Tab-separated table of C-alpha atoms in Angstrom:
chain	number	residue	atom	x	y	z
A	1	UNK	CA	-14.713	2.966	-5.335
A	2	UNK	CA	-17.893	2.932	-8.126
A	3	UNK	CA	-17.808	-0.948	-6.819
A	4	UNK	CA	-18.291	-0.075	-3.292
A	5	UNK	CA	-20.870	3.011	-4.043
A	6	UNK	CA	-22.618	0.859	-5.742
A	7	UNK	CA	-23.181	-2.026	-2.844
A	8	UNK	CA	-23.475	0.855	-0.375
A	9	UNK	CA	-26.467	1.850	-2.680
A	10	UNK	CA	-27.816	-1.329	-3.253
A	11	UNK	CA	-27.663	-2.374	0.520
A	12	UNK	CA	-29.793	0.516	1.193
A	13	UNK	CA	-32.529	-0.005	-1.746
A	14	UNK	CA	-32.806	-3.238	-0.318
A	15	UNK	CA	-32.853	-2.151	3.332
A	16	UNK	CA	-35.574	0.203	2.576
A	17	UNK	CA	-37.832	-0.866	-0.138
A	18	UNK	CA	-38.148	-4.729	1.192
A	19	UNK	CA	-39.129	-5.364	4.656
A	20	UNK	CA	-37.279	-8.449	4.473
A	21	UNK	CA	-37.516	-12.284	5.549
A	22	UNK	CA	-41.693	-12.183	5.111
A	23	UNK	CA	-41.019	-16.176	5.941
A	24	UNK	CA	-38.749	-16.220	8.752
A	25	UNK	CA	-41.002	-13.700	10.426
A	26	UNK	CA	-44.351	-15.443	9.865
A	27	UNK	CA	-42.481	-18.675	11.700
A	28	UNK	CA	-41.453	-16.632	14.350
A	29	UNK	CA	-44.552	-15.037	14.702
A	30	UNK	CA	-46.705	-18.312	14.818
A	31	UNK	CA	-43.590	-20.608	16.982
A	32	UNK	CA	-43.763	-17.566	19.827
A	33	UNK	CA	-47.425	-17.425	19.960
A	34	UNK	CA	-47.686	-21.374	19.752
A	35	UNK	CA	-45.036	-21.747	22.079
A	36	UNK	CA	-47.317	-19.322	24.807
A	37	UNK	CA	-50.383	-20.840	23.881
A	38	UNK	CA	-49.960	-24.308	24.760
A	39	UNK	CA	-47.887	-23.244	27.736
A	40	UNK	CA	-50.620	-20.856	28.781
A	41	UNK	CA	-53.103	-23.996	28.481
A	42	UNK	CA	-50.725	-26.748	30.198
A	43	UNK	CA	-50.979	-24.599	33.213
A	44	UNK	CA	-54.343	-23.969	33.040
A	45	UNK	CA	-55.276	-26.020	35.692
A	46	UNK	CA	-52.420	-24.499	37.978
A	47	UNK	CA	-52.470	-20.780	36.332
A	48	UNK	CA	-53.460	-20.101	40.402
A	49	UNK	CA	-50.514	-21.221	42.027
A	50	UNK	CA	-48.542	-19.828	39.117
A	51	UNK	CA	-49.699	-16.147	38.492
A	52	UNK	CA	-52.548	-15.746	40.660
A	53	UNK	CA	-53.354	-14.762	44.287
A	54	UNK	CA	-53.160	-18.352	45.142
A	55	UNK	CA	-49.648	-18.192	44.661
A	56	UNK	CA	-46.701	-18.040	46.901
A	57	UNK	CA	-45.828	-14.722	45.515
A	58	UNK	CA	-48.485	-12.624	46.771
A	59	UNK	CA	-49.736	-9.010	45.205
A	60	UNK	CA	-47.559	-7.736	48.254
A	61	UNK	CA	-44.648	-9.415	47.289
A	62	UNK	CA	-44.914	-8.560	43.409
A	63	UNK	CA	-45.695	-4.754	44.372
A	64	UNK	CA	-42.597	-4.482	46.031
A	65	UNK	CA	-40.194	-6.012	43.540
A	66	UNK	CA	-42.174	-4.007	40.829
A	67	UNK	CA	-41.635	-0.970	42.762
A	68	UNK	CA	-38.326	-1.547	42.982
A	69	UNK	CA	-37.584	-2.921	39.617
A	70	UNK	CA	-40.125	-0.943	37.406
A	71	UNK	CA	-41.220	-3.581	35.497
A	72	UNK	CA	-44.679	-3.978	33.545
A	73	UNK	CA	-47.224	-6.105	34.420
A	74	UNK	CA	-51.048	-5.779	34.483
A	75	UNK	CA	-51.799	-7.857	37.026
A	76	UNK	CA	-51.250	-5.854	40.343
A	77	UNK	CA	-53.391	-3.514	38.778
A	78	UNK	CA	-55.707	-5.186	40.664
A	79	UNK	CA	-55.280	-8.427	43.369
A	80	UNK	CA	-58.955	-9.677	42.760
A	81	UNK	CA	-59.774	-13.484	41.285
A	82	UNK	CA	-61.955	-12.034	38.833
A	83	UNK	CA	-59.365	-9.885	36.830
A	84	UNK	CA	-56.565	-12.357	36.902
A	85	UNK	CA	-58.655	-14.250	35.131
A	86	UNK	CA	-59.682	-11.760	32.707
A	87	UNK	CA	-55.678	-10.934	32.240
A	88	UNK	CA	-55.127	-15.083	31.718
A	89	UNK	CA	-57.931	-15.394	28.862
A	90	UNK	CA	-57.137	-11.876	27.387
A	91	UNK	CA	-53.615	-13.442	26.737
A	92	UNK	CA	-54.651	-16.879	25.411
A	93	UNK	CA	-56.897	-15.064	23.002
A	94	UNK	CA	-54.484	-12.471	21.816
A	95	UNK	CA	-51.657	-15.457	21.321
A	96	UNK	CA	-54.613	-17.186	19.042
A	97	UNK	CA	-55.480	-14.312	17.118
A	98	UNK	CA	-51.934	-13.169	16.395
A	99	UNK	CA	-50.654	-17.029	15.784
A	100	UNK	CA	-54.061	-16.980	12.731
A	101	UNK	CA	-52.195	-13.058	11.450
A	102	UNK	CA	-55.035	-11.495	12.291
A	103	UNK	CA	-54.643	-7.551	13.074
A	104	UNK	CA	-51.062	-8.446	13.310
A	105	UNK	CA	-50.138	-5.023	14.463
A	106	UNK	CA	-52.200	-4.575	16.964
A	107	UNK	CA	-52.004	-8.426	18.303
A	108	UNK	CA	-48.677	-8.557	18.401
A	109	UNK	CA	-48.704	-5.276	20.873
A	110	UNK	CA	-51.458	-6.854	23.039
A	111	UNK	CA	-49.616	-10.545	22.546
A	112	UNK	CA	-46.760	-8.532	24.477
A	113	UNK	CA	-48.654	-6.887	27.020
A	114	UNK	CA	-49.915	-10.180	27.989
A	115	UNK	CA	-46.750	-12.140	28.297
A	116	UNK	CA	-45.076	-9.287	29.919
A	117	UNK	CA	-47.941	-9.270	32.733
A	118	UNK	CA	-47.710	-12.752	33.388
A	119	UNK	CA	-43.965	-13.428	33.311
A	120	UNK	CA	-43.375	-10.057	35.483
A	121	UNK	CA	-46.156	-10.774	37.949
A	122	UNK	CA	-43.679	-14.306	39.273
A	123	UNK	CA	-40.461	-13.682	37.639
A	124	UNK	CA	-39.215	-17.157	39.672
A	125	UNK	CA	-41.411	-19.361	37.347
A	126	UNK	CA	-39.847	-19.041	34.337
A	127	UNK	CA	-36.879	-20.902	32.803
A	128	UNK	CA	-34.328	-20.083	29.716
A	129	UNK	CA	-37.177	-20.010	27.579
A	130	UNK	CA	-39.518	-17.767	29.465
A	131	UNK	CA	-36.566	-15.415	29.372
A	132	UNK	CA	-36.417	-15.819	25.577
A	133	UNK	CA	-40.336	-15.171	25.131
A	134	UNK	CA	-39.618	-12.695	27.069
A	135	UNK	CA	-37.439	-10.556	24.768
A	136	UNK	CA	-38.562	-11.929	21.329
A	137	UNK	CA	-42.352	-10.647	22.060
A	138	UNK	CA	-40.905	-6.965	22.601
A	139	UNK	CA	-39.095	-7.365	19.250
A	140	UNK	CA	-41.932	-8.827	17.434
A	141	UNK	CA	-43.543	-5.882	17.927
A	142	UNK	CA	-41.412	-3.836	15.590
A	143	UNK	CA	-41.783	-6.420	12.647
A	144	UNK	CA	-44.454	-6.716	9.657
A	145	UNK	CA	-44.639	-10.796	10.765
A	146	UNK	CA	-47.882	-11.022	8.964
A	147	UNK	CA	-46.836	-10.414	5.346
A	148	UNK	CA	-47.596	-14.103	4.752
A	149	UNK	CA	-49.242	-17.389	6.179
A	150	UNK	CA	-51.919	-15.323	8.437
A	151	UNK	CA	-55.520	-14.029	7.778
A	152	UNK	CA	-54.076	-10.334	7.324
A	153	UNK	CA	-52.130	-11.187	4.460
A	154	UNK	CA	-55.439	-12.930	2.674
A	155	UNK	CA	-57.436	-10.038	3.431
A	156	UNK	CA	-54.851	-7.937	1.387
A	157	UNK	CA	-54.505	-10.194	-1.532
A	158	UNK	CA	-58.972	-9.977	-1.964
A	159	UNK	CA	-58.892	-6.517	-1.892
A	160	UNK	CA	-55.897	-6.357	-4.721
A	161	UNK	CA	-58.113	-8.735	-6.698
A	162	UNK	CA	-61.451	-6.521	-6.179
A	163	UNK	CA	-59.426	-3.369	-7.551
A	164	UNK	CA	-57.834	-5.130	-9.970
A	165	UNK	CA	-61.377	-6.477	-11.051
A	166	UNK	CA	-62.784	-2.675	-10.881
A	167	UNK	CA	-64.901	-3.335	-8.156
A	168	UNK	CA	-65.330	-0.982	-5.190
A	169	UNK	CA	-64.120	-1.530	-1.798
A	170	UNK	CA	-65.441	-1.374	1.487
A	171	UNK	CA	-63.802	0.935	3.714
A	172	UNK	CA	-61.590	-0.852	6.657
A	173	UNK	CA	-63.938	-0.378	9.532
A	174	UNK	CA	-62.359	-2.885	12.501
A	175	UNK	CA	-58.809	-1.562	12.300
A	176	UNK	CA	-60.550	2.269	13.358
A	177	UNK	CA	-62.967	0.459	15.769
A	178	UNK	CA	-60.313	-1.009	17.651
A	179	UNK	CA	-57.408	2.036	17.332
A	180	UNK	CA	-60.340	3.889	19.340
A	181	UNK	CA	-60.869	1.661	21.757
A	182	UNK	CA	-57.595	0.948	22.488
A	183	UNK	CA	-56.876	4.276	22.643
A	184	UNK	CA	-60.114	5.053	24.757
A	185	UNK	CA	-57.918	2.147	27.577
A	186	UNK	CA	-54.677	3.041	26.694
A	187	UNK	CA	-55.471	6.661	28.254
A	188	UNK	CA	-57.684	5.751	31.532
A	189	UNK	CA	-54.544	3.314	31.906
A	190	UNK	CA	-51.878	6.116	31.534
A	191	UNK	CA	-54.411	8.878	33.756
A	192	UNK	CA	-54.894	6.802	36.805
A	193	UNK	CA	-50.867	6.072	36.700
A	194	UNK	CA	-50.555	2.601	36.121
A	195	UNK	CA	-48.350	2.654	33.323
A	196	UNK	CA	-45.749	4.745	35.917
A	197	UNK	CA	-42.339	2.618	36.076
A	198	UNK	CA	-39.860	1.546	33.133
A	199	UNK	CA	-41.024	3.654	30.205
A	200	UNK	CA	-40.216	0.830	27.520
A	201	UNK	CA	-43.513	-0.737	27.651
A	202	UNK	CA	-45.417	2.918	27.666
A	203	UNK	CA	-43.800	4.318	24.975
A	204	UNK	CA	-44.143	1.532	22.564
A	205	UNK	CA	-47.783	1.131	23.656
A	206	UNK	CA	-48.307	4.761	22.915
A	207	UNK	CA	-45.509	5.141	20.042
A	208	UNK	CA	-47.800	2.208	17.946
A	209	UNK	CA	-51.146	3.993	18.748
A	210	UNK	CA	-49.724	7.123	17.375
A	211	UNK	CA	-48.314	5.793	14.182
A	212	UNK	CA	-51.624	3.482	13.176
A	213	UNK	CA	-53.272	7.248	13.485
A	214	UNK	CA	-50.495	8.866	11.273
A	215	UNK	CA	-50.748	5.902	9.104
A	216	UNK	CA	-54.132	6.226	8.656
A	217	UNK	CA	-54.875	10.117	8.041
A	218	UNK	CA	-51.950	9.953	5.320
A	219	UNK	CA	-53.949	6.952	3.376
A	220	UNK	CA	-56.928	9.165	3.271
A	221	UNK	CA	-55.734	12.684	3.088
A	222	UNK	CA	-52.537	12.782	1.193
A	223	UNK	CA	-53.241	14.125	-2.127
A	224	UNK	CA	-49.813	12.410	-3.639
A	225	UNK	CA	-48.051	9.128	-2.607
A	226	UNK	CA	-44.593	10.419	-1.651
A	227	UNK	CA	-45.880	10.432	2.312
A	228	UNK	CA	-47.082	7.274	2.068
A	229	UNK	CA	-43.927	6.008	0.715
A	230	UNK	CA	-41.887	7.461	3.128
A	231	UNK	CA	-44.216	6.129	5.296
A	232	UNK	CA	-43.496	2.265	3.862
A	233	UNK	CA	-39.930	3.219	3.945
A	234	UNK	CA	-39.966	3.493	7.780
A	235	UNK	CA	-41.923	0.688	8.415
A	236	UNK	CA	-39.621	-1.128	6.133
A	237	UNK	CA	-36.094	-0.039	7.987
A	238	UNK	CA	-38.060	-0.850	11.385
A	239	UNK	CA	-39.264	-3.856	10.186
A	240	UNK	CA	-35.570	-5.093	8.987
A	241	UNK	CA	-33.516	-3.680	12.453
A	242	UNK	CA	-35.587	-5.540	14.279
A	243	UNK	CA	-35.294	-8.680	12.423
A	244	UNK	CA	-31.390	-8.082	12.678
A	245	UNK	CA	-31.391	-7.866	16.330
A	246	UNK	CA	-33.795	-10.996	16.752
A	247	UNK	CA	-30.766	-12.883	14.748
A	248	UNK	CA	-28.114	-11.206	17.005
A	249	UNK	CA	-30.128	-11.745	20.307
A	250	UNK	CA	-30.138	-15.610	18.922
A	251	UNK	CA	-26.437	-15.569	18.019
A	252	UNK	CA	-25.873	-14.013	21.531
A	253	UNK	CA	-27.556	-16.534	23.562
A	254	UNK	CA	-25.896	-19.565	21.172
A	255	UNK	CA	-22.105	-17.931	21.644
A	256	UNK	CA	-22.673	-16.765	25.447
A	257	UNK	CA	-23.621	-20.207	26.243
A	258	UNK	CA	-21.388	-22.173	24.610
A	259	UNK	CA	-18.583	-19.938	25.900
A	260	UNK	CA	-19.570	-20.671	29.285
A	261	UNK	CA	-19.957	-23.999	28.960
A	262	UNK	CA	-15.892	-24.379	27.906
A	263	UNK	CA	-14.927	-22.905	30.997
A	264	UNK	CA	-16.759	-25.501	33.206
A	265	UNK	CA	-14.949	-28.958	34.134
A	266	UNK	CA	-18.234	-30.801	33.186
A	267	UNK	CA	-17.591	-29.769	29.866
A	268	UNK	CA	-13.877	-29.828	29.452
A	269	UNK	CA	-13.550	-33.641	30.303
A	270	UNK	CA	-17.114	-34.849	28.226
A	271	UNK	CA	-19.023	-35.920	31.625
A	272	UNK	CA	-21.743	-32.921	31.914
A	273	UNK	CA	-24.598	-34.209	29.693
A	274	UNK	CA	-24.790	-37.541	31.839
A	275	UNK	CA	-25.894	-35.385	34.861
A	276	UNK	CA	-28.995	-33.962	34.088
A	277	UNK	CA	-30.102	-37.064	32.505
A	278	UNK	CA	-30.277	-39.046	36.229
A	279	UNK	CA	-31.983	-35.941	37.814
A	280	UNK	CA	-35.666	-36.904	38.609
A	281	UNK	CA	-36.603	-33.441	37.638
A	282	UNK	CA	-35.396	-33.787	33.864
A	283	UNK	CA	-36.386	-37.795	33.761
A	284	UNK	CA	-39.723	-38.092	32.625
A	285	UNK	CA	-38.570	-40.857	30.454
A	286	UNK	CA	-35.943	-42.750	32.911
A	287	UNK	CA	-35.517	-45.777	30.702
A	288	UNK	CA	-34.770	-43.186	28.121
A	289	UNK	CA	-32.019	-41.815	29.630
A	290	UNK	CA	-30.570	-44.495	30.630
A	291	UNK	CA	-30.036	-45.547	27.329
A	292	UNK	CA	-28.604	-42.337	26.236
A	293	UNK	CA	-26.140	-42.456	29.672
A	294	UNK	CA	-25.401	-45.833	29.287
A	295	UNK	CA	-22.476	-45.337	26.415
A	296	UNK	CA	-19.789	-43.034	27.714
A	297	UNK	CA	-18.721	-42.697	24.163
A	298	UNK	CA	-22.166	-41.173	23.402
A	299	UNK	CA	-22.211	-39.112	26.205
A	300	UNK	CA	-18.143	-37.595	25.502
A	301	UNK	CA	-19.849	-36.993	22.067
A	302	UNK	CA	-22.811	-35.341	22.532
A	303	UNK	CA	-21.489	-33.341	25.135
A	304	UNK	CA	-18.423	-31.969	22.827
A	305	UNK	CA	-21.089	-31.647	20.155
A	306	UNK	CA	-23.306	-29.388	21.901
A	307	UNK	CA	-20.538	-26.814	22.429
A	308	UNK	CA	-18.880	-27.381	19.610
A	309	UNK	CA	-22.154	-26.190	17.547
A	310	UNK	CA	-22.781	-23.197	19.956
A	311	UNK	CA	-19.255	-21.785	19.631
A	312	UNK	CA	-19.611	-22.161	16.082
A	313	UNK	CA	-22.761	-21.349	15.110
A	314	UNK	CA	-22.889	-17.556	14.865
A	315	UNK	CA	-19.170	-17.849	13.142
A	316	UNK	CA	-21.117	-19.906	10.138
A	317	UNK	CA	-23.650	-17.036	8.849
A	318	UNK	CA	-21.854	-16.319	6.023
A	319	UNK	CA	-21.747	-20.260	4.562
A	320	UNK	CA	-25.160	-21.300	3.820
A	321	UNK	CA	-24.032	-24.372	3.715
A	322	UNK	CA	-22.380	-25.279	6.969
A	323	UNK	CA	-24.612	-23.168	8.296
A	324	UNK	CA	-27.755	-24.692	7.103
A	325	UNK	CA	-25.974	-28.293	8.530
A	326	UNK	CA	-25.531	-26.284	12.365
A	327	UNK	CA	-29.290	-25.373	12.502
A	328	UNK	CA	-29.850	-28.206	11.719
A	329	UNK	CA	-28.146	-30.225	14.355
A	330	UNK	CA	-29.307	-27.534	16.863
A	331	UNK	CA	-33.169	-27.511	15.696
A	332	UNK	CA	-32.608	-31.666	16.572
A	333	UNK	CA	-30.990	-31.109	19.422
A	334	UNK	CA	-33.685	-28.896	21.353
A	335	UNK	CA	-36.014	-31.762	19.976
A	336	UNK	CA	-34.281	-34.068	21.752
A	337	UNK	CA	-33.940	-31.979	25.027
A	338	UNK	CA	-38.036	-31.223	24.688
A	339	UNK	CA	-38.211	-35.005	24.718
A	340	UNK	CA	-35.392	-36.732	26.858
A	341	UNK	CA	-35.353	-33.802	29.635
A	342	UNK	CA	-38.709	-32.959	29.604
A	343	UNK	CA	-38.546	-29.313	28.314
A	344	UNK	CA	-40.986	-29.065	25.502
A	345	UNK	CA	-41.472	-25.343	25.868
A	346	UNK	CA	-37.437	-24.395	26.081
A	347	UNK	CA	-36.944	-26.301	23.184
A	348	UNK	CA	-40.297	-24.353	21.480
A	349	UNK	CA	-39.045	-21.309	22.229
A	350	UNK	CA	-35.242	-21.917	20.726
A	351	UNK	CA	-36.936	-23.473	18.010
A	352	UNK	CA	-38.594	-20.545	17.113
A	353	UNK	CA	-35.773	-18.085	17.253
A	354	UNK	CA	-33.940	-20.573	15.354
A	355	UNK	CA	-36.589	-20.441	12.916
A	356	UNK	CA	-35.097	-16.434	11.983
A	357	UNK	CA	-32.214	-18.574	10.043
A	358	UNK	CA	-34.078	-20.844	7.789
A	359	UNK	CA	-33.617	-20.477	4.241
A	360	UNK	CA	-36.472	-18.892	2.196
A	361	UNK	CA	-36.677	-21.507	-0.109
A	362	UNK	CA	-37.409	-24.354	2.410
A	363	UNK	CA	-40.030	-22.257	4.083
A	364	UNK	CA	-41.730	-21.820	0.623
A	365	UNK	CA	-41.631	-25.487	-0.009
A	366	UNK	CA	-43.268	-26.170	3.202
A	367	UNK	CA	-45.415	-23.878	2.731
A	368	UNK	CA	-46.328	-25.213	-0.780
A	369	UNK	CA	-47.010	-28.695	0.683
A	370	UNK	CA	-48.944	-27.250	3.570
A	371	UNK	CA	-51.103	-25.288	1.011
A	372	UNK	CA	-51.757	-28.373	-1.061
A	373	UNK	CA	-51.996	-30.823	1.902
A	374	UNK	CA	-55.107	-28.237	3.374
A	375	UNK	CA	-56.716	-28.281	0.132
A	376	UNK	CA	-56.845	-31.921	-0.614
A	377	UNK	CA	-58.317	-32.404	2.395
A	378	UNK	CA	-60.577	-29.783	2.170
A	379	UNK	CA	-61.331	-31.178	-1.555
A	380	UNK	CA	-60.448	-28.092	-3.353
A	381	UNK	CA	-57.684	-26.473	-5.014
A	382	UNK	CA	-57.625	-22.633	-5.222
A	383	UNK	CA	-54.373	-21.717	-7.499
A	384	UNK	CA	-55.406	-18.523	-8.116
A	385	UNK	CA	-55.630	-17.816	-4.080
A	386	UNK	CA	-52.837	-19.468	-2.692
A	387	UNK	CA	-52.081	-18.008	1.156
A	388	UNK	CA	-48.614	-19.139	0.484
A	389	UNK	CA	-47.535	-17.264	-2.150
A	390	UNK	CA	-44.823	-14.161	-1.492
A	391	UNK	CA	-46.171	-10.836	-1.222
A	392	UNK	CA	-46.471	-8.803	-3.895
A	393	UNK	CA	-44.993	-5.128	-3.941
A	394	UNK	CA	-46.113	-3.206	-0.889
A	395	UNK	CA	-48.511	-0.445	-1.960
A	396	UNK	CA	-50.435	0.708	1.382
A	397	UNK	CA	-53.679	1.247	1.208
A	398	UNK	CA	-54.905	1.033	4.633
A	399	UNK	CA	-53.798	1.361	7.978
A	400	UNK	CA	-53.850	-2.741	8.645
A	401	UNK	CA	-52.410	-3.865	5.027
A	402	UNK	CA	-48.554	-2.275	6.435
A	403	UNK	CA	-46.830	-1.691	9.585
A	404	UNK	CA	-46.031	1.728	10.953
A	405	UNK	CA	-42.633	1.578	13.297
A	406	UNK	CA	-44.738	-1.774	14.554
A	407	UNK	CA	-46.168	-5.093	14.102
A	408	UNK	CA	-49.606	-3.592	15.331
């Protein structure tokens, strides 16, 4: 029994001092927002016929499913050229300033509203990983994904060396600038009723703009540090549920699709793979795929070894080992699909949730090399300043140095 009170207690200490997986996090945080990006400039040429009012799916037609669905999406706030355009750049800048960590709380709330209004406006563009975007930008929301790797992070690590130097520190003046005006156009938005629908997206829009301001008037007014601990403590158990349920959303999608897979015929007789690879659709390399199609034995193998490591995968969490080998074979395998069936942006996506599983110490080590490789070529070595070093020990000091509930 004092064995199990003691893991109980531990598990909790853990749970809420440590917002946990600062790595796995910062990948997911700059795969998403890469992923978007380069999809977001792909299309840029077609973003029209995609999202806009040159599409197929008119304002009319997106008005009436939204109205019937309640979904959130800026864009038939208004059917003009002018502010699609506005809503295309405002989400190609927020996916750039949240994939550099900066203002991660507050970027990775207006990196959602973005995706959200584009993705809802023509749900019948998107693929499988649309529909994970889709769901891992909500989530990223609730996550401190700029404890490392991102221009937040550095900010906090120069202010910990001015204090401990003795010097005097400027007061945070962006963070308040841009709490008030996002406040200022988060309630004309809510008055002229065009955040009425689903209240998912409102309340987390309002829920984050509410804690940055308790956050705030506790760092300045609270005579003692107990609120702002308790404070840290809730940003840490946010922080770590919503990590857990990125890793069971990715273990869901793994074990639903695998388990689907078994019950089709395709599958079962070790034929299914060699379809889609003599579709012109998902041939942009036909000589390719021929090769690949031209072995049965290779196709029986990679077509038992793509459910095989589906089924499987969320079974191996609990062996490092075999499961470091899985991710590994899946991480190649959406490669290959990005490549060989033309779905660079699927295989992005997957990538990226994969990304939640990757040990700590070979995101250091990359890290490490990345930090050196940057600073050869930039001709200088700064030890003493290294952006990939862990955190230190979270002591919040300002509304943007810790997340509230969010990933504002």
């Amino acid at each position: 029994m004092n064995r199990f009170a003691l893991a109980v207690s531990t598990a909790i200490a853990r749970v809420t001092e440590t917002a946990l997986g600062p790595y796995q996090t910062a990948v997911i945080r700059i795969g998403f927002t890469a992923t978007w990006l380069l999809f977001l400039l792909r299309e840029f040429p077609h973003r029209q016929e995609l999202y806009g009012p040159d599409g197929p799916w008119d304002i009319d037609l997106a008005q009436q499913l939204i109205g019937t669905n309640g979904s959130f999406t800026a864009l038939i706030w208004s059917g003009g050229g002018i502010w699609f355009e506005t809503v295309y750049v405002f989400a190609g800048l927020t996916s750039v300033l949240l994939l550099l960590g900066w203002r991660t709380r507050t970027m990775s709330v207006l990196f959602m509203v973005g995706v959200l209004s584009l993705q809802n406006r023509s749900i019948f563009m998107g693929d499988g990983g649309d529909n994970v975007l889709h769901l891992m930008c909500v989530y990223l929301v609730f996550t401190r994904c700029g404890q490392v790797w991102s221009l937040d992070a550095r900010r906090a690590r120069r202010e910990r060396a001015a204090r401990a130097r003795g010097e005097r520190v400027a007061p945070d003046r962006v963070g308040p600038a841009l709490w008030s005006v996002l406040g200022f156009v988060l309630v004309a938005v809510t008055a002229a009723g065009r955040l009425d629908g689903d209240v998912t997206v409102p309340v987390i829009l309002w829920g984050v703009w509410l804690a940055l301001a308790v956050w705030w008037i506790v760092d300045r007014r609270a005579r003692t540090a107990q609120p702002r601990i308790l404070l840290d403590v809730i940003g840490n158990v946010v922080h770590n549920g919503a990590l857990l349920v990125i890793m069971a959303e990715a273990c869901l999608i793994y074990a639903t699709a695998g388990w689907y897979k078994i019950q089709g015929s395709r599958w079962q007789d070790g034929t299914a793979v060699y379809y889609p690879l003599h579709l012109d659709y998902f041939s942009p390399w036909p000589a390719l795929a021929d090769v690949l199609s031209s072995s049965g034995t290779m196709v029986m193998l990679i077509t038992y070894g793509t459910v095989i490591v589906q089924v499987a995968f969320p079974f191996t969490l609990f062996n490092r080992r075999v499961k470091n080998v899985l991710l590994a074979a899946m991480i190649t395998e959406h490669a290959v699909i990005a490549i060989v069936l033309g779905l660079p942006f699927f295989s992005l996506a997957m990538i990226a949730a994969d990304a939640v599983f990757l040990p700590t110490s070979f995101l250091r080590r990359l890290g490490e090399r990345a930090a050196r490789t940057r600073a050869r070529l930039a001709g200088l070595v700064r030890r003493d300043d290294d952006p990939m070093k862990p955190p230190a020990p979270r002591t919040p000091e300002n509304p943007e140095h810790a997340h509230v509930g969010s990933s504002a």
